[in-house]
PDB file of C-alpha atoms and ligand atoms in Angstrom:
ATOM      1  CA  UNK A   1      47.775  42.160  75.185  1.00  0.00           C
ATOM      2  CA  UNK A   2      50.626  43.023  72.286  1.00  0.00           C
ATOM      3  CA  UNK A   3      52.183  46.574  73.237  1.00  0.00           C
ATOM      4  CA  UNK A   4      51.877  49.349  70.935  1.00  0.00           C
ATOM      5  CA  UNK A   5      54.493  48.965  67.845  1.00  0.00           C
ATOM      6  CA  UNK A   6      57.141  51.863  68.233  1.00  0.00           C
ATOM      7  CA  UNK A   7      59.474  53.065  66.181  1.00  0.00           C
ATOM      8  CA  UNK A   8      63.633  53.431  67.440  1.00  0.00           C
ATOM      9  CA  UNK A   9      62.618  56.920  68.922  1.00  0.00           C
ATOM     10  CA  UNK A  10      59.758  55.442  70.532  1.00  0.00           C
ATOM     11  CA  UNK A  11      56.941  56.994  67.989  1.00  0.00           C
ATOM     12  CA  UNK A  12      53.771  54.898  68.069  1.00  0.00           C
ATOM     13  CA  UNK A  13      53.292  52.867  63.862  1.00  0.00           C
ATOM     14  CA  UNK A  14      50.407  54.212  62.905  1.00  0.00           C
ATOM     15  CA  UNK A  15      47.804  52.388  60.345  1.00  0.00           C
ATOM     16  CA  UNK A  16      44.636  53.914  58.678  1.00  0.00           C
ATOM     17  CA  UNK A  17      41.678  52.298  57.845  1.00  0.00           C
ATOM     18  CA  UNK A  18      39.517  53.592  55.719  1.00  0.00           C
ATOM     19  CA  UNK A  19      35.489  52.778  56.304  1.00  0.00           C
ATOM     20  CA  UNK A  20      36.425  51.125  59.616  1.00  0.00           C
ATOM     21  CA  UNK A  21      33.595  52.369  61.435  1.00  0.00           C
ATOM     22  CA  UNK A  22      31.931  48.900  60.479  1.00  0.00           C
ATOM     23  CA  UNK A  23      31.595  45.173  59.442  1.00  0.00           C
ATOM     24  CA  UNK A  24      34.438  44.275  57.130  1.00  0.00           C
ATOM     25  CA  UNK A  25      36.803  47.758  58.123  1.00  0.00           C
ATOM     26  CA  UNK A  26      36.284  47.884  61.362  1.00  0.00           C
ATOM     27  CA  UNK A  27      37.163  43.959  61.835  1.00  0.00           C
ATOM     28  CA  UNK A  28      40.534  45.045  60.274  1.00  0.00           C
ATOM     29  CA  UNK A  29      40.759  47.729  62.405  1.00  0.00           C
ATOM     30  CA  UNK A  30      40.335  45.644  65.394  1.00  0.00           C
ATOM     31  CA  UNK A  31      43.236  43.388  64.317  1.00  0.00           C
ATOM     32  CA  UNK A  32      45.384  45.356  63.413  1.00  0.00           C
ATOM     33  CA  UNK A  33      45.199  47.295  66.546  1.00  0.00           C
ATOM     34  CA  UNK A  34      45.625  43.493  68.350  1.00  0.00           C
ATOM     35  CA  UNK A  35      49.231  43.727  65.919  1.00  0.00           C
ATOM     36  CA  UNK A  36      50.277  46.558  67.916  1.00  0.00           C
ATOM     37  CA  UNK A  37      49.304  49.484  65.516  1.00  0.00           C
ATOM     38  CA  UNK A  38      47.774  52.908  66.780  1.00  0.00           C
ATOM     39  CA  UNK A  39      44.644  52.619  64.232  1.00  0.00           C
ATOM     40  CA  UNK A  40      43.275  55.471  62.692  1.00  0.00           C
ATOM     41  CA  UNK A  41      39.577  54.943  61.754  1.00  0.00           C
ATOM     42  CA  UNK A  42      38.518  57.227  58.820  1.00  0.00           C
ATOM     43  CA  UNK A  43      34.563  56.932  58.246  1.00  0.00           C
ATOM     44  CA  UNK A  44      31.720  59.483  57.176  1.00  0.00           C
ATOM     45  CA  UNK A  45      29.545  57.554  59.506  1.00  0.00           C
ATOM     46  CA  UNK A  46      30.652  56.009  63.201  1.00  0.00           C
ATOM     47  CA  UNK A  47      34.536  56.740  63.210  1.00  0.00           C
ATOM     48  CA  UNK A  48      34.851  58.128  66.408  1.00  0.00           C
ATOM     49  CA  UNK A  49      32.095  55.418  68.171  1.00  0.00           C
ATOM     50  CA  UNK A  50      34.219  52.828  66.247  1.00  0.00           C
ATOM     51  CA  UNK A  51      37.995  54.102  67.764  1.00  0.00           C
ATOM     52  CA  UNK A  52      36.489  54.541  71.208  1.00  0.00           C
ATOM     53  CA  UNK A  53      34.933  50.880  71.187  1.00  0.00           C
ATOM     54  CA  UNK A  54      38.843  50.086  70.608  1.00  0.00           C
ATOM     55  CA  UNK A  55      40.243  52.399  73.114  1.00  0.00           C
ATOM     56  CA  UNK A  56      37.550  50.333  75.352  1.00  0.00           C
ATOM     57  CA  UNK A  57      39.488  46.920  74.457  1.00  0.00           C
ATOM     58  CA  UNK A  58      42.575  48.475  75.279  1.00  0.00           C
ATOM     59  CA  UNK A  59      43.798  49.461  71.968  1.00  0.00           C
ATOM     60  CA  UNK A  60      44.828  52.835  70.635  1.00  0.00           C
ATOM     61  CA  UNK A  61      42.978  54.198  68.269  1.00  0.00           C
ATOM     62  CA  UNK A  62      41.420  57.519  67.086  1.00  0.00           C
ATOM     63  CA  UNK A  63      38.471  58.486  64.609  1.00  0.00           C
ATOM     64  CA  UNK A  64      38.047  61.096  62.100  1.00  0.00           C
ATOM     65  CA  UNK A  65      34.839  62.054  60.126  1.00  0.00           C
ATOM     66  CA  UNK A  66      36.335  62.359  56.968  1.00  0.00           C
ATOM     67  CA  UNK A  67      35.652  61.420  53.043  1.00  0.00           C
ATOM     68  CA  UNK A  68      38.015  59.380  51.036  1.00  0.00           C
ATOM     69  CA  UNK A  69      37.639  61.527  48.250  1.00  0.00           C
ATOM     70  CA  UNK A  70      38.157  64.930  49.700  1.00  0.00           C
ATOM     71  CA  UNK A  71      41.369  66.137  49.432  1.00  0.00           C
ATOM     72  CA  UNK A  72      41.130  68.306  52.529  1.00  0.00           C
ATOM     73  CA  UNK A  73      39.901  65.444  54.793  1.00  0.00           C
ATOM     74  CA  UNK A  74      43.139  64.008  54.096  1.00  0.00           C
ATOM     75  CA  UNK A  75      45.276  67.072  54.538  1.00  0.00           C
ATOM     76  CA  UNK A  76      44.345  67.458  58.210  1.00  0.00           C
ATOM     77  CA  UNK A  77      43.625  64.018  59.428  1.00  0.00           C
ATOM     78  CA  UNK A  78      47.093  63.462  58.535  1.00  0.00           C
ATOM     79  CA  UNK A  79      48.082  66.478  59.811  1.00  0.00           C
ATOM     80  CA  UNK A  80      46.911  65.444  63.214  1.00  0.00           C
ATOM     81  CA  UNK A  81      48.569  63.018  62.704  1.00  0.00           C
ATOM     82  CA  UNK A  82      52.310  64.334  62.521  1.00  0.00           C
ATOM     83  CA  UNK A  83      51.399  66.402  64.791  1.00  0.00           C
ATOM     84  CA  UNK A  84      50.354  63.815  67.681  1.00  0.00           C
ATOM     85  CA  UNK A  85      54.438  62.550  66.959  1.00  0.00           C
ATOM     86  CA  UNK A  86      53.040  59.385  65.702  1.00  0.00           C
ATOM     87  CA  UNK A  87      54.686  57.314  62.614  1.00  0.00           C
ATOM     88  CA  UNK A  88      52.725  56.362  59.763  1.00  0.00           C
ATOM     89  CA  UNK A  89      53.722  52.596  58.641  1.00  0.00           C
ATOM     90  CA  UNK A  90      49.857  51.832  56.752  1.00  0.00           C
ATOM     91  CA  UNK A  91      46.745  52.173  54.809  1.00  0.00           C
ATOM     92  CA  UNK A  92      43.895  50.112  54.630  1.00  0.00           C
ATOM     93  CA  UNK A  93      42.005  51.374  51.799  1.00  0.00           C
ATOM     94  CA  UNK A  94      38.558  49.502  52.358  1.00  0.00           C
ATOM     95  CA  UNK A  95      35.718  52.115  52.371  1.00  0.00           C
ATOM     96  CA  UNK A  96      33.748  51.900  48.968  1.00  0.00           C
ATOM     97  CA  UNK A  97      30.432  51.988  48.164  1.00  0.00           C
ATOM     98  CA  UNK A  98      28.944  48.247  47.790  1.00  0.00           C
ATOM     99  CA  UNK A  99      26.810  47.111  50.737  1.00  0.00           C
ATOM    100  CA  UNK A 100      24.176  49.663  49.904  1.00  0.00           C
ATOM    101  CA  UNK A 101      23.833  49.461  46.315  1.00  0.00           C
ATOM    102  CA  UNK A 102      21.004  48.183  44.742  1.00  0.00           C
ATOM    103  CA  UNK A 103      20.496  45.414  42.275  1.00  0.00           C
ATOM    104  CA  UNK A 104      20.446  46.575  38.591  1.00  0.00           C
ATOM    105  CA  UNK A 105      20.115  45.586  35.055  1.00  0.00           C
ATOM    106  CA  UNK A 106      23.715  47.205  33.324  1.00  0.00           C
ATOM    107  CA  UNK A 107      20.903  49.388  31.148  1.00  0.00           C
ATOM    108  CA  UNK A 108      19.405  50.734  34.093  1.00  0.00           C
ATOM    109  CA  UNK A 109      23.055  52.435  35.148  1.00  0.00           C
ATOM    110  CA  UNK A 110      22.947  56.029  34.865  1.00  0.00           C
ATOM    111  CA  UNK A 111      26.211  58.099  34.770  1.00  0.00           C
ATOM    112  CA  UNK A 112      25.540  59.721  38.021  1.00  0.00           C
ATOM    113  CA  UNK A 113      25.687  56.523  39.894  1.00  0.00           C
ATOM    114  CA  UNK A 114      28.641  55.527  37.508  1.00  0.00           C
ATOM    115  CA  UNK A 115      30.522  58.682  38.314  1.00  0.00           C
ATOM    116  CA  UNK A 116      29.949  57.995  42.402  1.00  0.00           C
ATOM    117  CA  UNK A 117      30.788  54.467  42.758  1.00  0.00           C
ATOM    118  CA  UNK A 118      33.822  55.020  40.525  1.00  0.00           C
ATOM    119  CA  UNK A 119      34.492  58.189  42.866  1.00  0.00           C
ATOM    120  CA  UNK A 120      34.429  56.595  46.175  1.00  0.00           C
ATOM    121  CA  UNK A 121      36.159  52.823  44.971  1.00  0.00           C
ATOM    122  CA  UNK A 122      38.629  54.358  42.742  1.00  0.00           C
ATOM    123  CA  UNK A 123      39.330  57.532  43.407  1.00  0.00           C
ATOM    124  CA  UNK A 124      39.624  57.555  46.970  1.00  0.00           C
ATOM    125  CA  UNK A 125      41.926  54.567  47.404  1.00  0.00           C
ATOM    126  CA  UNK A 126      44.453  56.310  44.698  1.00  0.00           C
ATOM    127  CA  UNK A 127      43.931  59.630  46.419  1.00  0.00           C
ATOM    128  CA  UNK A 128      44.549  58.236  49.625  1.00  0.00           C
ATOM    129  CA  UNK A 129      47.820  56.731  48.019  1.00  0.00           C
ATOM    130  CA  UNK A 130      49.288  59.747  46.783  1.00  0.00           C
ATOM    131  CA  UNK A 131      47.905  61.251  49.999  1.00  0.00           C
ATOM    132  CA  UNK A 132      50.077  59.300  52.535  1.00  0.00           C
ATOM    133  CA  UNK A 133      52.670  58.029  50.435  1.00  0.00           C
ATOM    134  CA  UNK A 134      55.380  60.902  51.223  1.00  0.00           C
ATOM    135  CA  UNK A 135      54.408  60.125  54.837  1.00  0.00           C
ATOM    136  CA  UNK A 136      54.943  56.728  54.566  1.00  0.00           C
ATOM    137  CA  UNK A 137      58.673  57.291  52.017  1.00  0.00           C
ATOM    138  CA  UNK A 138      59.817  59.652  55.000  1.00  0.00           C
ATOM    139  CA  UNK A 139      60.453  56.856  57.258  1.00  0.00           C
ATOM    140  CA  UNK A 140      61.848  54.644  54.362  1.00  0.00           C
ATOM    141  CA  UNK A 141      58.553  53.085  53.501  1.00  0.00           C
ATOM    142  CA  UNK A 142      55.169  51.182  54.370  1.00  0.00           C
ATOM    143  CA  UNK A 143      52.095  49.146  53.279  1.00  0.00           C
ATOM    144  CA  UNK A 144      49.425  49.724  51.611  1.00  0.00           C
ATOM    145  CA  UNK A 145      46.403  46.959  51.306  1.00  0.00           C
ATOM    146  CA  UNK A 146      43.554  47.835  48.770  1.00  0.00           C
ATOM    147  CA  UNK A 147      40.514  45.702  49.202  1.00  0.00           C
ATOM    148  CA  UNK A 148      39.433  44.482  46.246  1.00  0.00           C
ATOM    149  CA  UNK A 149      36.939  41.942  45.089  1.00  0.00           C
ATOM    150  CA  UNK A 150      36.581  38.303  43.347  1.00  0.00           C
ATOM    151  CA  UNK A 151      33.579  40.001  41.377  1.00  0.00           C
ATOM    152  CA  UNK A 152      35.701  41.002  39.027  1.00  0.00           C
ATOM    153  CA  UNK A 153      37.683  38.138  38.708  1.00  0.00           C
ATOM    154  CA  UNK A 154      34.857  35.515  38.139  1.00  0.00           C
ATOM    155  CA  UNK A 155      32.407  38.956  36.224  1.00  0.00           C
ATOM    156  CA  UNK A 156      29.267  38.987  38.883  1.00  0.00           C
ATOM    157  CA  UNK A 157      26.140  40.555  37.163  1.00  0.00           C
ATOM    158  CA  UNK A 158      23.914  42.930  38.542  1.00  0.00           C
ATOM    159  CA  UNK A 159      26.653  45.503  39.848  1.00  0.00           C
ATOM    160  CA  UNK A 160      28.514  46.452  36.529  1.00  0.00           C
ATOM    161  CA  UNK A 161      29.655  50.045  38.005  1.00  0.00           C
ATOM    162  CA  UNK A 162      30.916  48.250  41.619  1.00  0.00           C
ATOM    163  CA  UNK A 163      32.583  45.445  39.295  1.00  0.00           C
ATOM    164  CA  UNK A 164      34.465  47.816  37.387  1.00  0.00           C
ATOM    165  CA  UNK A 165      35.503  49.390  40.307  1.00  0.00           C
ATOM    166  CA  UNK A 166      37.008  46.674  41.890  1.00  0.00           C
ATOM    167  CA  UNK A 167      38.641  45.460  39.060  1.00  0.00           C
ATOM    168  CA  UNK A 168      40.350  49.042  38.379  1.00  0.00           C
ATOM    169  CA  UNK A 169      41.311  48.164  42.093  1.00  0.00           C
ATOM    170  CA  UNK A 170      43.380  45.031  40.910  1.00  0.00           C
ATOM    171  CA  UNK A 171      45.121  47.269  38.345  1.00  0.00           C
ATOM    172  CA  UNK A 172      45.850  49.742  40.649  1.00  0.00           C
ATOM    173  CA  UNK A 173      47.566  47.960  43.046  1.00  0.00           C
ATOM    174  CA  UNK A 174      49.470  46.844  40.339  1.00  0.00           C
ATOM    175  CA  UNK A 175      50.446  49.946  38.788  1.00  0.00           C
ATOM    176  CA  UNK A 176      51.291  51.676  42.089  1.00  0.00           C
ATOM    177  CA  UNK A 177      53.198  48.755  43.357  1.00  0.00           C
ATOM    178  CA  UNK A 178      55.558  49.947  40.254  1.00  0.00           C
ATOM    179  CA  UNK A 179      55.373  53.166  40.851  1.00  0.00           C
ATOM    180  CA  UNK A 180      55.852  53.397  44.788  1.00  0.00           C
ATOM    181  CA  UNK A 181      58.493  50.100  44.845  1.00  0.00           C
ATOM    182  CA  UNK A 182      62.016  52.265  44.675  1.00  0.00           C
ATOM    183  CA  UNK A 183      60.060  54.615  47.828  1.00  0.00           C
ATOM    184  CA  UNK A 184      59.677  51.293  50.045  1.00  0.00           C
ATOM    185  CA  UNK A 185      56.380  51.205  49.686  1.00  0.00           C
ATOM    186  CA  UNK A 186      54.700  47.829  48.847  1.00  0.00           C
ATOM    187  CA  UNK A 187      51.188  47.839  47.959  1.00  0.00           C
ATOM    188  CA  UNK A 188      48.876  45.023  47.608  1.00  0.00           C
ATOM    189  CA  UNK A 189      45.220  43.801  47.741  1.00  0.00           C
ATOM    190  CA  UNK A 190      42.578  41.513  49.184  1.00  0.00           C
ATOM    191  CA  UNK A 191      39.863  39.869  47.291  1.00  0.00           C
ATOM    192  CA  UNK A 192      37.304  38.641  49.310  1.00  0.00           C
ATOM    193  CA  UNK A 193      34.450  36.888  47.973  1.00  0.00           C
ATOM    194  CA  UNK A 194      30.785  37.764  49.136  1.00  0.00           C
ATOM    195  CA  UNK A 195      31.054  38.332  53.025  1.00  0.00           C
ATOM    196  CA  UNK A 196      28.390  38.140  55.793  1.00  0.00           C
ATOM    197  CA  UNK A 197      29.478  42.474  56.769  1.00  0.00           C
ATOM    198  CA  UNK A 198      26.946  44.679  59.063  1.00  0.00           C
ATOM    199  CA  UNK A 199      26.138  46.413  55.670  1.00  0.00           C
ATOM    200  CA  UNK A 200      25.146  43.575  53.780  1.00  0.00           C
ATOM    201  CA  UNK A 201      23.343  41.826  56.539  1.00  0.00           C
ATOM    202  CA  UNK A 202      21.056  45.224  55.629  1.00  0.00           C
ATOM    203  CA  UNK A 203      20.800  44.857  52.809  1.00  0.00           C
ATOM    204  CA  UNK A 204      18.152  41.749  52.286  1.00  0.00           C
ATOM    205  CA  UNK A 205      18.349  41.534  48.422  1.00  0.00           C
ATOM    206  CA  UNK A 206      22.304  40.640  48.574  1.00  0.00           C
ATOM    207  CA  UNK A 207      21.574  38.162  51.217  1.00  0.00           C
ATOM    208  CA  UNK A 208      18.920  36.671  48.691  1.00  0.00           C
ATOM    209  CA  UNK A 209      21.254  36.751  45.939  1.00  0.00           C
ATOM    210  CA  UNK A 210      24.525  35.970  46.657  1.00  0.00           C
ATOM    211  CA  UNK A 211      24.496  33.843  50.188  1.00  0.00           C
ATOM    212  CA  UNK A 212      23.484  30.846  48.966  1.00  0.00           C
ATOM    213  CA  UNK A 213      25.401  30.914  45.632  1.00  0.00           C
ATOM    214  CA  UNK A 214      28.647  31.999  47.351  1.00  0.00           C
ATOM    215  CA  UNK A 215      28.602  28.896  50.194  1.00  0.00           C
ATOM    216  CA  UNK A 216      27.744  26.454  46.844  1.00  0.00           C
ATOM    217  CA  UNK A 217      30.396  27.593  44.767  1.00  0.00           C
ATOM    218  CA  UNK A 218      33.202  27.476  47.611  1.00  0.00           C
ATOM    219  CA  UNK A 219      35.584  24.194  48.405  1.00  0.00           C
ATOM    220  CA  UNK A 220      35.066  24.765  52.204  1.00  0.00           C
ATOM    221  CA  UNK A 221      30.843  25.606  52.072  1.00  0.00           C
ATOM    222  CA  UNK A 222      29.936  28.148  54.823  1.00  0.00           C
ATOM    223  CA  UNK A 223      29.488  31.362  55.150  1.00  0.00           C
ATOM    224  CA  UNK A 224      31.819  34.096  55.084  1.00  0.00           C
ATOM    225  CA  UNK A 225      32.649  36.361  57.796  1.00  0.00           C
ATOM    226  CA  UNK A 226      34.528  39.601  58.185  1.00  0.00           C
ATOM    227  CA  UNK A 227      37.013  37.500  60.181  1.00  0.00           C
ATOM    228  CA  UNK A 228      37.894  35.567  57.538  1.00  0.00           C
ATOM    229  CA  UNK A 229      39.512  38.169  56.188  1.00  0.00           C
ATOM    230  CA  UNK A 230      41.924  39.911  59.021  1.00  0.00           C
ATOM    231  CA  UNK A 231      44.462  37.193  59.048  1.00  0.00           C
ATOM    232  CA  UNK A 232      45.411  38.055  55.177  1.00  0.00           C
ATOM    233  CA  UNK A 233      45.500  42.408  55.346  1.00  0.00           C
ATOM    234  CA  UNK A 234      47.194  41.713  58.844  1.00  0.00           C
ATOM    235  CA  UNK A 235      50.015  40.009  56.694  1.00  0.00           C
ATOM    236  CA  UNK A 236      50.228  41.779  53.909  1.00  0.00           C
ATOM    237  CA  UNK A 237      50.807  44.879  56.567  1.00  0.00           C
ATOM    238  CA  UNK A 238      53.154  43.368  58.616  1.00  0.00           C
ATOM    239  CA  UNK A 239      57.169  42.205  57.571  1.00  0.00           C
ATOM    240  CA  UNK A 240      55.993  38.996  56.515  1.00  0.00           C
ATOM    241  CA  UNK A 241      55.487  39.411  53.467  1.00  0.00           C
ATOM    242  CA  UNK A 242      57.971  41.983  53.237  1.00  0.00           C
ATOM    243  CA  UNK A 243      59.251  41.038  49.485  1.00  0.00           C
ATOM    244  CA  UNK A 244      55.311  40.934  47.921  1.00  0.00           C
ATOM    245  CA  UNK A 245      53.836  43.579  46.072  1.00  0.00           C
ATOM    246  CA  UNK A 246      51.583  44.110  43.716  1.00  0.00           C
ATOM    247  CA  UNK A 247      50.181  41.292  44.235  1.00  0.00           C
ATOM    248  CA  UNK A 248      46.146  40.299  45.364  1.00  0.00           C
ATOM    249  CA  UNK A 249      45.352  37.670  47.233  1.00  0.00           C
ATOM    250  CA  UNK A 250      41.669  35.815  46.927  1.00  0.00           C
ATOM    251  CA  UNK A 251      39.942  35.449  50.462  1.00  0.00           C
ATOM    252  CA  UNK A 252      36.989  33.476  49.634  1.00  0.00           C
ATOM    253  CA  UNK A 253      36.812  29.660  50.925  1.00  0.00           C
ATOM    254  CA  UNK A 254      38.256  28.674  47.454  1.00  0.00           C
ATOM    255  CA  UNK A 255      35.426  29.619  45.484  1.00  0.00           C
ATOM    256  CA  UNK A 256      37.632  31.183  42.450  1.00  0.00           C
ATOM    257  CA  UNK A 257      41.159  29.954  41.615  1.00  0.00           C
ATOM    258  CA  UNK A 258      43.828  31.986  40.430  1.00  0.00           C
TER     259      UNK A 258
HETATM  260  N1  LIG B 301      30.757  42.343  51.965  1.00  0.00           N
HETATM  261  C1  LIG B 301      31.143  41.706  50.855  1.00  0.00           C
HETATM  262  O1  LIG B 301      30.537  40.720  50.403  1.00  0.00           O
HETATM  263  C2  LIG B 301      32.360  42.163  50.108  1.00  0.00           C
HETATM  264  C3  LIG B 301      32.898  41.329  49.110  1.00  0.00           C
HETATM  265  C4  LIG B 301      34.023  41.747  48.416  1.00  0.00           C
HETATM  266  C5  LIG B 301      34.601  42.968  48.725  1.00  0.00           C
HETATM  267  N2  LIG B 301      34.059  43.757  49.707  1.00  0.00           N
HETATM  268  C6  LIG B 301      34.710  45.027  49.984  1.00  0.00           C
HETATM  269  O2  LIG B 301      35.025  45.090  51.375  1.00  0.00           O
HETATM  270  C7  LIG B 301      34.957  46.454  51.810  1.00  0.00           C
HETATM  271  C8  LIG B 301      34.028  46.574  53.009  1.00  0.00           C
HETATM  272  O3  LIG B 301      32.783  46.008  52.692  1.00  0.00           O
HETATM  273  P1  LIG B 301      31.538  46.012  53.696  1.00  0.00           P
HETATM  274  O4  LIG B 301      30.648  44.910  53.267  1.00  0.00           O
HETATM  275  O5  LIG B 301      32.018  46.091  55.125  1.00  0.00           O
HETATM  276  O6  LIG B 301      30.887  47.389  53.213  1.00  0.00           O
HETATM  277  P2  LIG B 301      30.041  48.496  53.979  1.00  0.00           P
HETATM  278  O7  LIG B 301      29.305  49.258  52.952  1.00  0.00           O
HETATM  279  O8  LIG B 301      29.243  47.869  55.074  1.00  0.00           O
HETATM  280  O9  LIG B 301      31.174  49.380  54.629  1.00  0.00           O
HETATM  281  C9  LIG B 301      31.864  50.346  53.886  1.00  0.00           C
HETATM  282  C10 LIG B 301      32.294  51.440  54.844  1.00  0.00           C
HETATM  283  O10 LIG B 301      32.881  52.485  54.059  1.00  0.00           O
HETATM  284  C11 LIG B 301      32.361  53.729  54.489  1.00  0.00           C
HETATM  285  N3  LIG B 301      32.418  54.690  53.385  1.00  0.00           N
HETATM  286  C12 LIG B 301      31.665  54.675  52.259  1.00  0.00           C
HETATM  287  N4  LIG B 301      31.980  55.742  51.496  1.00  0.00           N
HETATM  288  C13 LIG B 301      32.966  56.417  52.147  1.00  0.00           C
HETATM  289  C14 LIG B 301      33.702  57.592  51.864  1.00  0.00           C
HETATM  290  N5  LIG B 301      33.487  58.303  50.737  1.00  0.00           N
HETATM  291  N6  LIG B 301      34.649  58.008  52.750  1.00  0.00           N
HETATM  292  C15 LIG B 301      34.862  57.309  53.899  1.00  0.00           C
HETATM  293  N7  LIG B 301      34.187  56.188  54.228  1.00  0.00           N
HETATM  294  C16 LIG B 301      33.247  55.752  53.360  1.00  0.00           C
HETATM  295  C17 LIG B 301      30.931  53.415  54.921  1.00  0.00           C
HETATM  296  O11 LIG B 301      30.408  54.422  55.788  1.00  0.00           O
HETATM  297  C18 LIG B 301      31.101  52.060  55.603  1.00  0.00           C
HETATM  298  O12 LIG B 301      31.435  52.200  56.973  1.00  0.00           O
HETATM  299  C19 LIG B 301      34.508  47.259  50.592  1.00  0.00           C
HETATM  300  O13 LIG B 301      35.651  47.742  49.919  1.00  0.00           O
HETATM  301  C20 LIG B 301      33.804  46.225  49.736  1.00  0.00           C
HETATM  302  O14 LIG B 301      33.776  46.568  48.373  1.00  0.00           O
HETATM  303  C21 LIG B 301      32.949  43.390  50.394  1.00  0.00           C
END
């Protein structure tokens, strides 16, 4: 097993991930904790269940019961944080709200669900940015990894508020990858395309719509998993790709080009 990343004075790297307590998040979590990271799980649903299944594999990890969108929940998760002497080197921002949305005709879209998918996908990924990024400057810099989408690259139907989203994603990394470069922070995303998760293998009407077309449209024609996708945010955290920013990187079994 990989020991725990330190820093010089021996203070455990630290990486968040947000909505880790399942499918796609929590399979970051998992290998990013099999880097060497202490992960912190932030969920509104599982966290703790989904650290301790880690601390059970012999990783370190913790969970907090938090929203992404609530300043507060921020403040003292990474309080505890400092606190615990740890270092913060990362954020995952992956929770959104996309597994459990339903189908819908872009007339059907009322402002309410609008206002809370743009809440959760954009607003909670930024305020998570400005959130840790004076952590993260304080030891000369870190990594964030938004996880984006390809629906917005290739303009799905039938989700115009979650497409939006995900595209305002793109532009965000981009923006903040300008904004946060002279601090030593990089940021970039992950697009993935349409990925076998726990929360979509709920939801029976994505399966229905999307499975089929997604394996079709790819070069290499299976399904994808939530593994798929650790190799590339496990990069894009680590000094590898130390010199990239702002930059998103299509996960999908070449299905869209860029
Ligand atoms: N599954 C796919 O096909 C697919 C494709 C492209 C992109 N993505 C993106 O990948 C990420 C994970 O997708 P998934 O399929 O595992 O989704 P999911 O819905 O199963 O998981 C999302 C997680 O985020 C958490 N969450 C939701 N709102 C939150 C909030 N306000 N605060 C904290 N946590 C919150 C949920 O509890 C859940 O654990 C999402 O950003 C999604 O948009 C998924």
């Amino acid at each position: 097993m990989t020991s725990l990343k330190t820093t010089k004075n021996g203070s455990a790297l630290a990486v968040i991930v947000t909505g880790g307590a399942r499918g796609i998040g929590h399979a970051f979590a998992q290998r990013l904790a099999q880097d060497g990271f202490h992960v912190v799980i932030v969920d509104t649903v599982g966290a703790e269940h989904s650290a301790e299944q880690l601390v059970h594999e012999g990783f370190s990890a913790k969970g907090y019961t938090a929203n992404v969108t609530q300043a507060s929940d921020w403040d003292g998760l990474l309080q505890d944080i400092v606190v615990s002497g740890q270092t913060l080197h990362g954020l995952v921002n992956n929770a959104a709200l996309f597994a459990s949305l339903e189908m819908q005709n872009f007339e059907q879209v009322t402002r309410d669900e609008w206002m809370q998918v743009m809440e959760v996908n954009t607003y909670g990924p930024f305020l998570g940015t400005q959130k840790v990024a004076p952590l993260l400057a304080a030891h000369g810099g870190g990594a964030i990894v938004n996880i984006a989408s390809t629906s917005p690259l290739k303009g799905v139907t039938g989700m115009p508020h979650y497409v939006c989203s995900k595209g305002a994603v793109i532009a965000m990394t981009r923006t903040l990858a300008r904004e946060l470069g002279d601090r030593g922070i990089r940021v970039n995303a992950v697009a993935p395309g349409f990925t076998l998760s726990e929360g979509i293998l709920l939801n029976k009407e994505h399966v229905e719509k999307f499975r089929d077309i997604g394996k079709n449209a790819r070069a290499l024609k299976r399904d994808q998993l939530p593994q798929d996708l650790q190799g590339a945010v496990s990069f894009l955290m680590g000094l590898d790709s130390a010199f990239m920013t702002g930059q998103t990187l299509v996960v999908d079994g070449g299905a869209y080009f860029v």
